[in-house]
PDB file of C-alpha atoms and ligand atoms in Angstrom:
ATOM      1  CA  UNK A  21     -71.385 155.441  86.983  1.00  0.00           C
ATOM      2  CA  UNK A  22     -74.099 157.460  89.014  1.00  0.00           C
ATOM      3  CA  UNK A  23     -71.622 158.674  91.621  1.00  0.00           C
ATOM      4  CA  UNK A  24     -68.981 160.185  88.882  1.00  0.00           C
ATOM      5  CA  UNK A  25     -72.480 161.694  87.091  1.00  0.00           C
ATOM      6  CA  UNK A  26     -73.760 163.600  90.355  1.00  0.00           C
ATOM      7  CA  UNK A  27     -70.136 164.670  91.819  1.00  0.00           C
ATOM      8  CA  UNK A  28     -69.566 166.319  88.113  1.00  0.00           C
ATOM      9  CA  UNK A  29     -73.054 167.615  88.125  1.00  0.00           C
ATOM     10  CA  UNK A  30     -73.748 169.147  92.021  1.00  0.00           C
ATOM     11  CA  UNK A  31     -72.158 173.090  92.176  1.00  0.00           C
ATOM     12  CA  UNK A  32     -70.231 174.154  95.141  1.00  0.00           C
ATOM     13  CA  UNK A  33     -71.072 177.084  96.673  1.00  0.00           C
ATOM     14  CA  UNK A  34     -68.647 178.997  98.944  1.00  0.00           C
ATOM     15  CA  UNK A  35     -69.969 180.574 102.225  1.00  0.00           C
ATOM     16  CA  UNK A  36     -73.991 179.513 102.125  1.00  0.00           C
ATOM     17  CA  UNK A  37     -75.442 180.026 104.095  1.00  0.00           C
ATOM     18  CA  UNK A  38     -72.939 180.773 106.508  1.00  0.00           C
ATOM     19  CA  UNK A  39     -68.971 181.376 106.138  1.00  0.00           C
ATOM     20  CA  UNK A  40     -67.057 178.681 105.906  1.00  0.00           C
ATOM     21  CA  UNK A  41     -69.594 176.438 104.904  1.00  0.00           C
ATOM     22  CA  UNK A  42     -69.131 174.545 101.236  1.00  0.00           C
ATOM     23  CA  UNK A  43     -72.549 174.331 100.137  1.00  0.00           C
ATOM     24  CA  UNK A  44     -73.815 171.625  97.807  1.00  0.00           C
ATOM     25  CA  UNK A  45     -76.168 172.828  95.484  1.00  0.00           C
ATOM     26  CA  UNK A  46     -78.180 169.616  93.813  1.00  0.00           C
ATOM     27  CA  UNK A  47     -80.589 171.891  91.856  1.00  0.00           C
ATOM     28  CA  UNK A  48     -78.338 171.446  88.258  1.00  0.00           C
ATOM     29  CA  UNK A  49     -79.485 167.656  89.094  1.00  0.00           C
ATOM     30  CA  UNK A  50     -83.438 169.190  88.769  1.00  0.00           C
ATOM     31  CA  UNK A  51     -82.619 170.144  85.543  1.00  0.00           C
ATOM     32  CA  UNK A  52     -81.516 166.516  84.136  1.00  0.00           C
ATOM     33  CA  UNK A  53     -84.663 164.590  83.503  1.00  0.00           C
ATOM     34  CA  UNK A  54     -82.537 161.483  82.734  1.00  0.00           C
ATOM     35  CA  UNK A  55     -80.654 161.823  85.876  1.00  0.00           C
ATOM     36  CA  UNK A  56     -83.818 162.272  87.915  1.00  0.00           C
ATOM     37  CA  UNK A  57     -84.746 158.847  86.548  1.00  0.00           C
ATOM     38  CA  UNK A  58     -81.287 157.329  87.483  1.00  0.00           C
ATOM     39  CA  UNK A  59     -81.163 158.827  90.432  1.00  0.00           C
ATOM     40  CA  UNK A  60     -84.640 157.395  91.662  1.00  0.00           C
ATOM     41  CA  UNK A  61     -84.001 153.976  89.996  1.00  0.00           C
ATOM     42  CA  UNK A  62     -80.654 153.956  91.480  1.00  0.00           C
ATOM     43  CA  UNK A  63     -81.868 154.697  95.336  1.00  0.00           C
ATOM     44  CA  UNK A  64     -84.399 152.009  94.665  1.00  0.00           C
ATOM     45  CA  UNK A  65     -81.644 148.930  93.850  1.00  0.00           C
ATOM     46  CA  UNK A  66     -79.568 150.044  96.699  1.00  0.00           C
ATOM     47  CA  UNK A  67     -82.857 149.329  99.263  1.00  0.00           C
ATOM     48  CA  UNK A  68     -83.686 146.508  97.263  1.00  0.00           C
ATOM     49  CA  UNK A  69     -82.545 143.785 100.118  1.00  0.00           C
ATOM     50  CA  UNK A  70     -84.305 146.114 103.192  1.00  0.00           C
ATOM     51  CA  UNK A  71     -88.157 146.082 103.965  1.00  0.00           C
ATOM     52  CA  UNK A  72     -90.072 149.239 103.475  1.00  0.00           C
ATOM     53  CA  UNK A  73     -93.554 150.206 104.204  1.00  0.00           C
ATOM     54  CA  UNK A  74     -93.401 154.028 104.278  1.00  0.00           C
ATOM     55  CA  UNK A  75     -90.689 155.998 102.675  1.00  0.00           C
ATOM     56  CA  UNK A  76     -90.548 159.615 104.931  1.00  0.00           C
ATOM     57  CA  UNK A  77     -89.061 162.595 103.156  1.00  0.00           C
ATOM     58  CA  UNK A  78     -87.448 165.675 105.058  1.00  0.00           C
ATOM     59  CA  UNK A  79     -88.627 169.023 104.261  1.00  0.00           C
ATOM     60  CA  UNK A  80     -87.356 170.479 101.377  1.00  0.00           C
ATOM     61  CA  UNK A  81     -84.994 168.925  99.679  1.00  0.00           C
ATOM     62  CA  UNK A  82     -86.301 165.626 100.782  1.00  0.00           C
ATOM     63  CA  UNK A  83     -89.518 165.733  99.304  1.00  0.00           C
ATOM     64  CA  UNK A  84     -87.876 165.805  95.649  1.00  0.00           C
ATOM     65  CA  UNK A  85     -86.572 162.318  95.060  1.00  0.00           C
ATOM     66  CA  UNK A  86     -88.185 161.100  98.442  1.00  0.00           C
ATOM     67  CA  UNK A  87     -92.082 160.577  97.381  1.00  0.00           C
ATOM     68  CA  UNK A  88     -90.163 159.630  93.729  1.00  0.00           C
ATOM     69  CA  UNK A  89     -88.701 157.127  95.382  1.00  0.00           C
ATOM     70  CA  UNK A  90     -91.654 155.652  97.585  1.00  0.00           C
ATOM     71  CA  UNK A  91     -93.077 155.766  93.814  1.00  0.00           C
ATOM     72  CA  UNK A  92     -91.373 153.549  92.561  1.00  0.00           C
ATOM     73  CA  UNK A  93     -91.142 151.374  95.768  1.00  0.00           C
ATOM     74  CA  UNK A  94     -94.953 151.614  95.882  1.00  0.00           C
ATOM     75  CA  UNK A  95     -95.897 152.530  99.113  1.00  0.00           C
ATOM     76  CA  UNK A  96     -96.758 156.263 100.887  1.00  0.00           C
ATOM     77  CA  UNK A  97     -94.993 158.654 101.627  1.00  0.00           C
ATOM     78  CA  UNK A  98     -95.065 160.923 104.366  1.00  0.00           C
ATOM     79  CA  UNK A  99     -93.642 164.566 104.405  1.00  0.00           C
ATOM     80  CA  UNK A 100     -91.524 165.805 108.158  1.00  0.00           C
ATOM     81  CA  UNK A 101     -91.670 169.133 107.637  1.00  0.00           C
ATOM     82  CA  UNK A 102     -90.057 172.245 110.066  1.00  0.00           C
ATOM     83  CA  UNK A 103     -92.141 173.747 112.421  1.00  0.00           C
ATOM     84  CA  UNK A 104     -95.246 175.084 112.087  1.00  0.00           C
ATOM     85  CA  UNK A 105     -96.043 174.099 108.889  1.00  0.00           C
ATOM     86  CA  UNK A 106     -98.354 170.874 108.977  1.00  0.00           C
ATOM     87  CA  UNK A 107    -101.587 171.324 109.790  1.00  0.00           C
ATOM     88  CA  UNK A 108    -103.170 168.584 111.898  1.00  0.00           C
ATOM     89  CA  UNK A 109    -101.854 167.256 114.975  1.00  0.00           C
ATOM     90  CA  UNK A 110     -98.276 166.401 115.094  1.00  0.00           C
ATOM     91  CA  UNK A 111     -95.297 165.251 117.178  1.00  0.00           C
ATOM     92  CA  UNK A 112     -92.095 167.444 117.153  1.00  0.00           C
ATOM     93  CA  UNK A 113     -88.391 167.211 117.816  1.00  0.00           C
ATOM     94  CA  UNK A 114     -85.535 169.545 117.160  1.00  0.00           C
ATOM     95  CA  UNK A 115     -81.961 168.827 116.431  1.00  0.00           C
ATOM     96  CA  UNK A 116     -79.149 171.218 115.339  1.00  0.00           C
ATOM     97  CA  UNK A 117     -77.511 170.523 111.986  1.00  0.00           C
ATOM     98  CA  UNK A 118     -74.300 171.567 109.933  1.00  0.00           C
ATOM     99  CA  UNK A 119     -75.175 175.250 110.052  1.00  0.00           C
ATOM    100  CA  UNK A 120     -77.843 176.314 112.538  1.00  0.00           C
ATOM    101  CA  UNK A 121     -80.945 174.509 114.542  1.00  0.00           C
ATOM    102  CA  UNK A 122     -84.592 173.496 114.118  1.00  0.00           C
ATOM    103  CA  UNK A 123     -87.854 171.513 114.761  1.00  0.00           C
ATOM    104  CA  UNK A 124     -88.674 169.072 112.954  1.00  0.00           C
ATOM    105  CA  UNK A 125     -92.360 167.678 112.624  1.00  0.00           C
ATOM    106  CA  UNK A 126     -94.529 164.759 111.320  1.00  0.00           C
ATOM    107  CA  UNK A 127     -98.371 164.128 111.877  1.00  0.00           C
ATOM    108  CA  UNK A 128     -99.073 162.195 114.700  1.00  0.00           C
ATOM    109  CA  UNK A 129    -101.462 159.664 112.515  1.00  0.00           C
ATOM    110  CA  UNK A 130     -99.024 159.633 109.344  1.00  0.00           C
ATOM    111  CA  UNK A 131     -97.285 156.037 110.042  1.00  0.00           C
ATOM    112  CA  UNK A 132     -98.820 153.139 112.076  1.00  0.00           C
ATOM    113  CA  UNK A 133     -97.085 151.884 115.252  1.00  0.00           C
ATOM    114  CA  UNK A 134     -94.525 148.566 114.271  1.00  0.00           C
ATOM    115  CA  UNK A 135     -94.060 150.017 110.554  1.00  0.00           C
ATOM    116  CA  UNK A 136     -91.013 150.265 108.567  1.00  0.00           C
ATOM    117  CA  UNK A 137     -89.963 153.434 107.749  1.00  0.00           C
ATOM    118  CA  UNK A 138     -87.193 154.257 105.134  1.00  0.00           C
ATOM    119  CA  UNK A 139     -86.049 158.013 105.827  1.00  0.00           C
ATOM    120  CA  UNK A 140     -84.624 159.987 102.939  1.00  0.00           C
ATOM    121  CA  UNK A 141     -83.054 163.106 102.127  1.00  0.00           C
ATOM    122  CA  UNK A 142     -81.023 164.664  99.778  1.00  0.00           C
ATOM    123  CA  UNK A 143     -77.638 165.013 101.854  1.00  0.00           C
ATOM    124  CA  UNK A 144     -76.076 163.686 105.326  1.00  0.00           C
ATOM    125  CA  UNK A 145     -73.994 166.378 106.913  1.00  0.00           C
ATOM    126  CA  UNK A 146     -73.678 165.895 110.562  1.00  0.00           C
ATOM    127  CA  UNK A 147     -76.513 163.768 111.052  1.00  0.00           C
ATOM    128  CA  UNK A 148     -78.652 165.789 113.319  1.00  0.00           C
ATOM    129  CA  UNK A 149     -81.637 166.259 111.175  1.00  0.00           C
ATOM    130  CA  UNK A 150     -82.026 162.320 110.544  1.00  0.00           C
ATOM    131  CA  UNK A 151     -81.559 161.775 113.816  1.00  0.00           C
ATOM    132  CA  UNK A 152     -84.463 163.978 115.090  1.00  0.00           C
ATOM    133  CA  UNK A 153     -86.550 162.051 111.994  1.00  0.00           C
ATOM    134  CA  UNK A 154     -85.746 159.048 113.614  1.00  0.00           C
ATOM    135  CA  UNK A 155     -86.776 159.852 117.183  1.00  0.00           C
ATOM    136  CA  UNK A 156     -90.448 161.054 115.519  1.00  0.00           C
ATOM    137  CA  UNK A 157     -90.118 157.672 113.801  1.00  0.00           C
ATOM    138  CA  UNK A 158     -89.722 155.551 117.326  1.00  0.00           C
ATOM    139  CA  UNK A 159     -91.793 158.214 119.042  1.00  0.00           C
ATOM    140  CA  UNK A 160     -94.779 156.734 116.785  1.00  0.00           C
ATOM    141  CA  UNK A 161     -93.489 152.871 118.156  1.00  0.00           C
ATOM    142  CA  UNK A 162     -92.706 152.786 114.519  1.00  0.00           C
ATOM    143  CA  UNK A 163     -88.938 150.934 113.445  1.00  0.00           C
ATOM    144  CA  UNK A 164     -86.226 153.124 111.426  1.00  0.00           C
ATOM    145  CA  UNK A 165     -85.898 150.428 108.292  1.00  0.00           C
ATOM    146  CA  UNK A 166     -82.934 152.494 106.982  1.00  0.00           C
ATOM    147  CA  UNK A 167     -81.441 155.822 105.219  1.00  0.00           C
ATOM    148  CA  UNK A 168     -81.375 156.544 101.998  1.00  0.00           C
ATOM    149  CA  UNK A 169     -79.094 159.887 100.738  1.00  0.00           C
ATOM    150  CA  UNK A 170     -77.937 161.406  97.639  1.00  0.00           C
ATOM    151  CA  UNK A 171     -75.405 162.647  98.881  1.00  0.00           C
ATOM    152  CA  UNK A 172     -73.318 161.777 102.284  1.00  0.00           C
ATOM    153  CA  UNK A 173     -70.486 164.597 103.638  1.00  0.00           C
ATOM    154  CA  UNK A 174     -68.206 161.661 105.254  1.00  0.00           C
ATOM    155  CA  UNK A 175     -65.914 164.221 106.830  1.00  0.00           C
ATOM    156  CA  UNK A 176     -68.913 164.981 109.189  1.00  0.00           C
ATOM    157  CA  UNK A 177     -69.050 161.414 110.806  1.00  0.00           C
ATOM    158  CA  UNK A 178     -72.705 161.826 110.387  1.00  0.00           C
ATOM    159  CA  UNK A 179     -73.130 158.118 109.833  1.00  0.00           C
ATOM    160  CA  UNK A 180     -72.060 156.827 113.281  1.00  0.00           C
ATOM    161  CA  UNK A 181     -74.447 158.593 114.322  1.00  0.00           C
ATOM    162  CA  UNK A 182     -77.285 156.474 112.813  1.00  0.00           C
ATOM    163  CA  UNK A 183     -75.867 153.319 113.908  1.00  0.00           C
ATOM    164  CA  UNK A 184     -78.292 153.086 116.582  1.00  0.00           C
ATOM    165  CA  UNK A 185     -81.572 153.905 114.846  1.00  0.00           C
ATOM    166  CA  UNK A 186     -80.172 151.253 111.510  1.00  0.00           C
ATOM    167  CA  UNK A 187     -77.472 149.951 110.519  1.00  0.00           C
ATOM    168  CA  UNK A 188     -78.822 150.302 106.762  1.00  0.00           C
ATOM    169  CA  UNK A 189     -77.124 153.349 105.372  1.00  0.00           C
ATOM    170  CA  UNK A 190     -77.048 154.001 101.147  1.00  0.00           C
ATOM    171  CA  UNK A 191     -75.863 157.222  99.678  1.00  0.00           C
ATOM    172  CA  UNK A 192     -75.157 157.237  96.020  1.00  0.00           C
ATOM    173  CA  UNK A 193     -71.617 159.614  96.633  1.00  0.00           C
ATOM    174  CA  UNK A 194     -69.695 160.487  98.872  1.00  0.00           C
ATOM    175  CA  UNK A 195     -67.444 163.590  99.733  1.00  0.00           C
TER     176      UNK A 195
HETATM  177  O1  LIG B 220     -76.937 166.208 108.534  1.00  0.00           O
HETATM  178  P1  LIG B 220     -77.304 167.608 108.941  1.00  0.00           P
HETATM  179  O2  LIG B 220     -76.143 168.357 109.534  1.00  0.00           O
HETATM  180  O3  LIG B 220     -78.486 167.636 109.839  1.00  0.00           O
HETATM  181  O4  LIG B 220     -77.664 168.421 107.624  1.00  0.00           O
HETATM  182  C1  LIG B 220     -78.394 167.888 106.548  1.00  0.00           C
HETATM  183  C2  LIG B 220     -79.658 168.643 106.308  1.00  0.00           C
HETATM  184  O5  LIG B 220     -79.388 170.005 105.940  1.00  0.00           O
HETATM  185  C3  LIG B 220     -80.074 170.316 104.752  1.00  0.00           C
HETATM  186  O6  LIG B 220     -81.356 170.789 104.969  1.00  0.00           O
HETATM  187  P2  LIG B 220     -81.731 172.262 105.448  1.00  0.00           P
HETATM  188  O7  LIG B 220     -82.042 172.221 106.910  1.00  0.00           O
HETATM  189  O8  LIG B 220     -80.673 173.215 104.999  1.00  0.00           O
HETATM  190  O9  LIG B 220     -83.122 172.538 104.738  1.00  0.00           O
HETATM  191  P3  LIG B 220     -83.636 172.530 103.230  1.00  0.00           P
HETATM  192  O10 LIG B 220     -83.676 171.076 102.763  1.00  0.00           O
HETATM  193  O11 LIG B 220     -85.002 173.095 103.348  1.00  0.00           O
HETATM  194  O12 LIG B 220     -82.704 173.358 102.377  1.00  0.00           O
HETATM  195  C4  LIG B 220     -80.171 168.989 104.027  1.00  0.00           C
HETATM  196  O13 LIG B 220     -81.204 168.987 103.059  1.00  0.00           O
HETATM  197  C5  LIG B 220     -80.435 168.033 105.152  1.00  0.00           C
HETATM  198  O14 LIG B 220     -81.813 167.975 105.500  1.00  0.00           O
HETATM  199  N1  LIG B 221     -72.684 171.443 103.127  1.00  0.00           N
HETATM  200  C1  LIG B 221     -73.983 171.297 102.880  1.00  0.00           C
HETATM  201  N2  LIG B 221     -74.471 171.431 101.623  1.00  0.00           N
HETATM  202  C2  LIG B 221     -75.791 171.281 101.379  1.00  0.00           C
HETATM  203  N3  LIG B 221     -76.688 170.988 102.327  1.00  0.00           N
HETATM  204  C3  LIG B 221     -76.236 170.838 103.584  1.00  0.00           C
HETATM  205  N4  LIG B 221     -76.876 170.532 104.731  1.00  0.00           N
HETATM  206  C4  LIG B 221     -75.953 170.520 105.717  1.00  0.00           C
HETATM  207  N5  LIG B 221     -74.745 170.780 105.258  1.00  0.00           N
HETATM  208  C5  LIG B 221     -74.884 170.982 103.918  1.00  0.00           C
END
């Protein structure tokens, strides 16, 4: 099963980047080709019942099985990235997450008012960073179609927070 595969696969790391913070380290995943595959395929079937015209992926570890993903969906994908690091015009909005704060920013032409918009990422913590995705996402007149994780930290009661936004909500394990 492709929980028990990616909870015996993703390393724990005390104290990163700050004390008292259990880090999950997916890159051991990067290193599975099959996995990768599984992985994608497997975030695919869980969205297969919600309606998806862009899939947006959250700077960095959202752009790895995010643009695989809109791949295999086949539609675009569109990179939010931190501040300061797109180039064209863009729309910002910044959120605090399990360990610090930040901006968060898309391009103000990169999805089309009254699109759905499937946000991934590789892990839900508290929630804040999706929910800053999602207010670019509505700031565009866009709708939030859903969330799609690898990974969801359930002790953080991140996913009441996206109750509002959608009540579509996949992660393929949870802590
Ligand atoms: O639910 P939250 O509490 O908001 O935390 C989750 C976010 O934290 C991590 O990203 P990070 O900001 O560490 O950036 P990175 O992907 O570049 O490592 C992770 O990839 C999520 O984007
Ligand atoms: N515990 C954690 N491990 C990995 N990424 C995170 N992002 C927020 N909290 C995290």
């Amino acid at each position: 099963m492709i929980e028990k595969k990616i909870k015996q696969i993703v390393r724990d790391v005390n104290d990163f980047p700050k004390a008292g913070i259990v880090f999950k380290d997916i890159t051991p995943i990067l290193k599975d080709a099959v996995l990768c595959g599984e992985i994608t395929t497997a975030l695919a079937m869980q969205l297969s019942a919600v309606k998806i015209d862009v899939v947006a992926g959250i700077e960095s570890r959202g752009f790895l099985f995010g643009m695989a993903l809109a791949n295999l969906l086949n539609v675009p994908f569109v990179p939010i990235r931190k501040a300061g690091k797109l180039p064209y015009k863009t729309i910002q909005q910044s959120y605090d997450l399990e360990y610090g704060s930040a901006t968060l920013e898309m391009h103000e032409d990169a999805i089309l008012p009254g699109q759905h918009v499937l946000i991934h990422d590789d892990l839900l913590a508290t929630g804040g960073t999706v929910v800053a995705a999602s207010k670019l996402i509505e700031k565009l007149d866009a709708v939030v179609a859903g969330y799609s994780f690898i990974i969801a930290l359930d002790f953080l009661n991140g996913k009441d927070r996206l109750k509002p936004f959608s009540a579509n909500n996949f992660a393929l394990a949870s802590y």
